[in-house]
């Protein structure tokens, strides 16, 4: 049973779309199989799983230590009519609808702002917004791709850049009806069915 459990964990890990979850489950499976094969003195399998465990630990450490690193993730503004943005939204349309069922976007109007969150040359997130009254930035979409969903790279748009304050916004409001929002971890406060972030002003913008 122990051997089958370890093997099942390895197989299950490879079915995960989220990279952090994949590495964590794979590591647990390797540790189970190290103990199992050591008990049976199957040393080649012990050696194999030790190597795999070390590889998983190295990648987990890299993912966790860079999850808040502004040099790892970069925010790039693109036009709302940008063809690559439209392509990204089409490719992930079904997944976007799962977490943002109320999302509707018409880039043909030319209104609003669009940001891509990149890790090297890979798109890991999309944030779309438009201006409301009283210098409020209303977020229409805050989407993170499946591979990086456990790492919340959207924080670089809201907390670790001046993308909104430089445009004169004083408040950011999250999309209403978003499934499994993470904004409480970024300093947003709940307000109705959304979350609100009051942006720093004046000399506070440098924090």
mmCIF file of N, CA, C and O in Angstrom, residues 36-97:
data_model
loop_
_atom_site.group_PDB
_atom_site.id
_atom_site.type_symbol
_atom_site.label_atom_id
_atom_site.label_comp_id
_atom_site.label_asym_id
_atom_site.label_seq_id
_atom_site.Cartn_x
_atom_site.Cartn_y
_atom_site.Cartn_z
ATOM 1 N N UNK A 36 10.031 3.743 1.352
ATOM 2 C CA UNK A 36 9.565 2.409 0.976
ATOM 3 C C UNK A 36 10.699 1.570 0.384
ATOM 4 O O UNK A 36 10.927 0.418 0.779
ATOM 5 N N UNK A 37 11.435 2.139 -0.571
ATOM 6 C CA UNK A 37 12.499 1.378 -1.230
ATOM 7 C C UNK A 37 13.696 1.156 -0.312
ATOM 8 O O UNK A 37 14.386 0.136 -0.428
ATOM 9 N N UNK A 38 13.935 2.083 0.611
ATOM 10 C CA UNK A 38 15.017 1.879 1.575
ATOM 11 C C UNK A 38 14.684 0.707 2.494
ATOM 12 O O UNK A 38 15.570 -0.086 2.857
ATOM 13 N N UNK A 39 13.395 0.591 2.875
ATOM 14 C CA UNK A 39 12.983 -0.521 3.738
ATOM 15 C C UNK A 39 13.172 -1.860 3.037
ATOM 16 O O UNK A 39 13.437 -2.887 3.689
ATOM 17 N N UNK A 40 13.071 -1.878 1.703
ATOM 18 C CA UNK A 40 13.236 -3.108 0.933
ATOM 19 C C UNK A 40 14.652 -3.258 0.363
ATOM 20 O O UNK A 40 14.927 -4.218 -0.359
ATOM 21 N N UNK A 41 15.509 -2.268 0.675
ATOM 22 C CA UNK A 41 16.894 -2.258 0.181
ATOM 23 C C UNK A 41 16.980 -2.227 -1.341
ATOM 24 O O UNK A 41 17.874 -2.825 -1.940
ATOM 25 N N UNK A 42 16.049 -1.516 -1.961
ATOM 26 C CA UNK A 42 16.086 -1.327 -3.421
ATOM 27 C C UNK A 42 16.816 -0.010 -3.674
ATOM 28 O O UNK A 42 16.212 1.032 -3.918
ATOM 29 N N UNK A 43 18.139 -0.061 -3.606
ATOM 30 C CA UNK A 43 18.936 1.167 -3.591
ATOM 31 C C UNK A 43 18.920 1.961 -4.888
ATOM 32 O O UNK A 43 18.982 3.210 -4.840
ATOM 33 N N UNK A 44 18.851 1.338 -6.056
ATOM 34 C CA UNK A 44 18.742 2.168 -7.264
ATOM 35 C C UNK A 44 17.502 3.071 -7.254
ATOM 36 O O UNK A 44 17.570 4.233 -7.675
ATOM 37 N N UNK A 45 16.364 2.545 -6.761
ATOM 38 C CA UNK A 45 15.159 3.361 -6.689
ATOM 39 C C UNK A 45 15.267 4.424 -5.600
ATOM 40 O O UNK A 45 14.717 5.523 -5.734
ATOM 41 N N UNK A 46 15.984 4.091 -4.531
ATOM 42 C CA UNK A 46 16.234 5.100 -3.495
ATOM 43 C C UNK A 46 17.034 6.256 -4.091
ATOM 44 O O UNK A 46 16.705 7.438 -3.916
ATOM 45 N N UNK A 47 18.097 5.886 -4.827
ATOM 46 C CA UNK A 47 18.934 6.921 -5.436
ATOM 47 C C UNK A 47 18.159 7.784 -6.411
ATOM 48 O O UNK A 47 18.302 9.015 -6.434
ATOM 49 N N UNK A 48 17.310 7.155 -7.239
ATOM 50 C CA UNK A 48 16.514 7.898 -8.212
ATOM 51 C C UNK A 48 15.597 8.893 -7.519
ATOM 52 O O UNK A 48 15.519 10.067 -7.903
ATOM 53 N N UNK A 49 14.907 8.442 -6.486
ATOM 54 C CA UNK A 49 13.952 9.320 -5.816
ATOM 55 C C UNK A 49 14.636 10.392 -4.975
ATOM 56 O O UNK A 49 14.074 11.476 -4.782
ATOM 57 N N UNK A 50 15.829 10.104 -4.482
ATOM 58 C CA UNK A 50 16.598 11.148 -3.785
ATOM 59 C C UNK A 50 16.942 12.274 -4.755
ATOM 60 O O UNK A 50 16.795 13.464 -4.440
ATOM 61 N N UNK A 51 17.399 11.890 -5.939
ATOM 62 C CA UNK A 51 17.728 12.901 -6.961
ATOM 63 C C UNK A 51 16.486 13.706 -7.330
ATOM 64 O O UNK A 51 16.533 14.944 -7.417
ATOM 65 N N UNK A 52 15.353 13.020 -7.557
ATOM 66 C CA UNK A 52 14.117 13.727 -7.900
ATOM 67 C C UNK A 52 13.661 14.639 -6.766
ATOM 68 O O UNK A 52 13.155 15.742 -7.018
ATOM 69 N N UNK A 53 13.812 14.198 -5.528
ATOM 70 C CA UNK A 53 13.427 15.028 -4.386
ATOM 71 C C UNK A 53 14.273 16.290 -4.316
ATOM 72 O O UNK A 53 13.762 17.379 -4.048
ATOM 73 N N UNK A 54 15.572 16.157 -4.561
ATOM 74 C CA UNK A 54 16.451 17.320 -4.551
ATOM 75 C C UNK A 54 16.067 18.302 -5.648
ATOM 76 O O UNK A 54 16.038 19.525 -5.441
ATOM 77 N N UNK A 55 15.750 17.780 -6.834
ATOM 78 C CA UNK A 55 15.319 18.643 -7.943
ATOM 79 C C UNK A 55 14.037 19.386 -7.580
ATOM 80 O O UNK A 55 13.908 20.600 -7.802
ATOM 81 N N UNK A 56 13.086 18.669 -6.989
ATOM 82 C CA UNK A 56 11.836 19.316 -6.583
ATOM 83 C C UNK A 56 12.069 20.377 -5.514
ATOM 84 O O UNK A 56 11.467 21.455 -5.564
ATOM 85 N N UNK A 57 12.928 20.082 -4.562
ATOM 86 C CA UNK A 57 13.238 21.063 -3.527
ATOM 87 C C UNK A 57 13.876 22.312 -4.122
ATOM 88 O O UNK A 57 13.567 23.441 -3.710
ATOM 89 N N UNK A 58 14.749 22.125 -5.095
ATOM 90 C CA UNK A 58 15.419 23.269 -5.719
ATOM 91 C C UNK A 58 14.400 24.151 -6.429
ATOM 92 O O UNK A 58 14.421 25.375 -6.278
ATOM 93 N N UNK A 59 13.475 23.540 -7.181
ATOM 94 C CA UNK A 59 12.471 24.321 -7.898
ATOM 95 C C UNK A 59 11.464 24.953 -6.941
ATOM 96 O O UNK A 59 11.020 26.096 -7.160
ATOM 97 N N UNK A 60 11.081 24.237 -5.887
ATOM 98 C CA UNK A 60 10.165 24.812 -4.906
ATOM 99 C C UNK A 60 10.785 26.029 -4.222
ATOM 100 O O UNK A 60 10.123 27.061 -4.039
ATOM 101 N N UNK A 61 12.051 25.905 -3.860
ATOM 102 C CA UNK A 61 12.731 27.041 -3.236
ATOM 103 C C UNK A 61 12.775 28.237 -4.181
ATOM 104 O O UNK A 61 12.522 29.379 -3.785
ATOM 105 N N UNK A 62 13.057 27.974 -5.449
ATOM 106 C CA UNK A 62 13.129 29.057 -6.429
ATOM 107 C C UNK A 62 11.768 29.711 -6.618
ATOM 108 O O UNK A 62 11.664 30.951 -6.677
ATOM 109 N N UNK A 63 10.720 28.915 -6.698
ATOM 110 C CA UNK A 63 9.383 29.469 -6.871
ATOM 111 C C UNK A 63 8.955 30.303 -5.678
ATOM 112 O O UNK A 63 8.388 31.388 -5.828
ATOM 113 N N UNK A 64 9.226 29.800 -4.474
ATOM 114 C CA UNK A 64 8.763 30.475 -3.269
ATOM 115 C C UNK A 64 9.588 31.717 -2.940
ATOM 116 O O UNK A 64 9.066 32.700 -2.420
ATOM 117 N N UNK A 65 10.881 31.679 -3.236
ATOM 118 C CA UNK A 65 11.722 32.835 -2.921
ATOM 119 C C UNK A 65 11.596 33.951 -3.946
ATOM 120 O O UNK A 65 11.988 35.088 -3.672
ATOM 121 N N UNK A 66 11.045 33.653 -5.122
ATOM 122 C CA UNK A 66 10.888 34.683 -6.146
ATOM 123 C C UNK A 66 9.430 35.100 -6.342
ATOM 124 O O UNK A 66 9.149 35.946 -7.200
ATOM 125 N N UNK A 67 8.517 34.561 -5.544
ATOM 126 C CA UNK A 67 7.103 34.853 -5.763
ATOM 127 C C UNK A 67 6.783 36.322 -5.532
ATOM 128 O O UNK A 67 5.806 36.846 -6.074
ATOM 129 N N UNK A 68 7.589 37.027 -4.717
ATOM 130 C CA UNK A 68 7.377 38.453 -4.482
ATOM 131 C C UNK A 68 8.511 39.298 -5.059
ATOM 132 O O UNK A 68 8.692 40.445 -4.662
ATOM 133 N N UNK A 69 9.268 38.725 -5.987
ATOM 134 C CA UNK A 69 10.452 39.397 -6.527
ATOM 135 C C UNK A 69 10.081 40.181 -7.784
ATOM 136 O O UNK A 69 9.692 39.604 -8.798
ATOM 137 N N UNK A 70 10.219 41.500 -7.691
ATOM 138 C CA UNK A 70 9.867 42.354 -8.821
ATOM 139 C C UNK A 70 10.803 42.155 -10.005
ATOM 140 O O UNK A 70 10.487 42.565 -11.125
ATOM 141 N N UNK A 71 11.970 41.556 -9.782
ATOM 142 C CA UNK A 71 12.877 41.286 -10.893
ATOM 143 C C UNK A 71 12.514 40.003 -11.630
ATOM 144 O O UNK A 71 13.009 39.750 -12.730
ATOM 145 N N UNK A 72 11.679 39.187 -11.018
ATOM 146 C CA UNK A 72 11.229 37.944 -11.654
ATOM 147 C C UNK A 72 9.980 38.178 -12.493
ATOM 148 O O UNK A 72 9.826 37.607 -13.571
ATOM 149 N N UNK A 73 9.091 39.016 -11.984
ATOM 150 C CA UNK A 73 7.847 39.312 -12.683
ATOM 151 C C UNK A 73 7.840 40.766 -13.138
ATOM 152 O O UNK A 73 8.220 41.658 -12.385
ATOM 153 N N UNK A 74 7.407 40.985 -14.352
ATOM 154 C CA UNK A 74 7.382 42.334 -14.912
ATOM 155 C C UNK A 74 5.980 42.642 -15.420
ATOM 156 O O UNK A 74 5.308 41.785 -15.987
ATOM 157 N N UNK A 75 5.548 43.874 -15.197
ATOM 158 C CA UNK A 75 4.243 44.322 -15.667
ATOM 159 C C UNK A 75 4.441 45.193 -16.900
ATOM 160 O O UNK A 75 5.201 46.159 -16.870
ATOM 161 N N UNK A 76 3.764 44.844 -17.975
ATOM 162 C CA UNK A 76 3.878 45.577 -19.233
ATOM 163 C C UNK A 76 2.489 46.046 -19.652
ATOM 164 O O UNK A 76 1.558 45.230 -19.746
ATOM 165 N N UNK A 77 2.344 47.344 -19.870
ATOM 166 C CA UNK A 77 1.068 47.849 -20.356
ATOM 167 C C UNK A 77 0.987 47.655 -21.858
ATOM 168 O O UNK A 77 1.945 47.887 -22.595
ATOM 169 N N UNK A 78 -0.192 47.216 -22.314
ATOM 170 C CA UNK A 78 -0.442 47.052 -23.748
ATOM 171 C C UNK A 78 -1.731 47.783 -24.080
ATOM 172 O O UNK A 78 -2.537 48.113 -23.202
ATOM 173 N N UNK A 79 -1.947 48.035 -25.353
ATOM 174 C CA UNK A 79 -3.188 48.669 -25.770
ATOM 175 C C UNK A 79 -4.368 47.738 -25.635
ATOM 176 O O UNK A 79 -4.246 46.516 -25.773
ATOM 177 N N UNK A 80 -5.526 48.311 -25.350
ATOM 178 C CA UNK A 80 -6.713 47.471 -25.163
ATOM 179 C C UNK A 80 -7.130 46.815 -26.477
ATOM 180 O O UNK A 80 -7.901 45.849 -26.474
ATOM 181 N N UNK A 81 -6.648 47.333 -27.601
ATOM 182 C CA UNK A 81 -6.927 46.724 -28.895
ATOM 183 C C UNK A 81 -5.781 45.842 -29.377
ATOM 184 O O UNK A 81 -5.780 45.396 -30.532
ATOM 185 N N UNK A 82 -4.827 45.597 -28.519
ATOM 186 C CA UNK A 82 -3.642 44.823 -28.888
ATOM 187 C C UNK A 82 -4.040 43.405 -29.310
ATOM 188 O O UNK A 82 -4.821 42.728 -28.631
ATOM 189 N N UNK A 83 -3.502 42.953 -30.427
ATOM 190 C CA UNK A 83 -3.858 41.631 -30.944
ATOM 191 C C UNK A 83 -3.357 40.503 -30.053
ATOM 192 O O UNK A 83 -4.015 39.468 -29.914
ATOM 193 N N UNK A 84 -2.176 40.701 -29.442
ATOM 194 C CA UNK A 84 -1.677 39.646 -28.558
ATOM 195 C C UNK A 84 -2.542 39.536 -27.309
ATOM 196 O O UNK A 84 -2.796 38.430 -26.814
ATOM 197 N N UNK A 85 -3.013 40.666 -26.791
ATOM 198 C CA UNK A 85 -3.946 40.641 -25.657
ATOM 199 C C UNK A 85 -5.214 39.891 -26.040
ATOM 200 O O UNK A 85 -5.689 39.029 -25.282
ATOM 201 N N UNK A 86 -5.758 40.203 -27.208
ATOM 202 C CA UNK A 86 -6.971 39.522 -27.655
ATOM 203 C C UNK A 86 -6.736 38.029 -27.795
ATOM 204 O O UNK A 86 -7.594 37.205 -27.432
ATOM 205 N N UNK A 87 -5.570 37.656 -28.310
ATOM 206 C CA UNK A 87 -5.234 36.230 -28.449
ATOM 207 C C UNK A 87 -5.167 35.558 -27.084
ATOM 208 O O UNK A 87 -5.698 34.452 -26.899
ATOM 209 N N UNK A 88 -4.529 36.217 -26.109
ATOM 210 C CA UNK A 88 -4.415 35.653 -24.756
ATOM 211 C C UNK A 88 -5.786 35.447 -24.133
ATOM 212 O O UNK A 88 -6.057 34.408 -23.516
ATOM 213 N N UNK A 89 -6.668 36.408 -24.308
ATOM 214 C CA UNK A 89 -8.013 36.290 -23.750
ATOM 215 C C UNK A 89 -8.791 35.163 -24.422
ATOM 216 O O UNK A 89 -9.559 34.455 -23.759
ATOM 217 N N UNK A 90 -8.586 34.979 -25.716
ATOM 218 C CA UNK A 90 -9.270 33.888 -26.415
ATOM 219 C C UNK A 90 -8.766 32.530 -25.955
ATOM 220 O O UNK A 90 -9.550 31.599 -25.715
ATOM 221 N N UNK A 91 -7.446 32.394 -25.837
ATOM 222 C CA UNK A 91 -6.853 31.110 -25.446
ATOM 223 C C UNK A 91 -7.344 30.678 -24.066
ATOM 224 O O UNK A 91 -7.616 29.491 -23.824
ATOM 225 N N UNK A 92 -7.481 31.639 -23.158
ATOM 226 C CA UNK A 92 -7.842 31.312 -21.773
ATOM 227 C C UNK A 92 -9.307 31.625 -21.468
ATOM 228 O O UNK A 92 -9.683 31.699 -20.295
ATOM 229 N N UNK A 93 -10.121 31.785 -22.490
ATOM 230 C CA UNK A 93 -11.502 32.230 -22.292
ATOM 231 C C UNK A 93 -12.286 31.327 -21.353
ATOM 232 O O UNK A 93 -12.999 31.796 -20.462
ATOM 233 N N UNK A 94 -12.162 30.024 -21.520
ATOM 234 C CA UNK A 94 -12.940 29.102 -20.680
ATOM 235 C C UNK A 94 -12.491 29.170 -19.222
ATOM 236 O O UNK A 94 -13.321 29.189 -18.308
ATOM 237 N N UNK A 95 -11.190 29.238 -18.999
ATOM 238 C CA UNK A 95 -10.680 29.324 -17.632
ATOM 239 C C UNK A 95 -11.020 30.677 -17.018
ATOM 240 O O UNK A 95 -11.332 30.760 -15.825
ATOM 241 N N UNK A 96 -10.965 31.729 -17.813
ATOM 242 C CA UNK A 96 -11.346 33.053 -17.316
ATOM 243 C C UNK A 96 -12.793 33.050 -16.850
ATOM 244 O O UNK A 96 -13.127 33.612 -15.799
ATOM 245 N N UNK A 97 -13.669 32.415 -17.619
ATOM 246 C CA UNK A 97 -15.088 32.380 -17.272
ATOM 247 C C UNK A 97 -15.343 31.635 -15.965
ATOM 248 O O UNK A 97 -16.301 31.946 -15.245
#
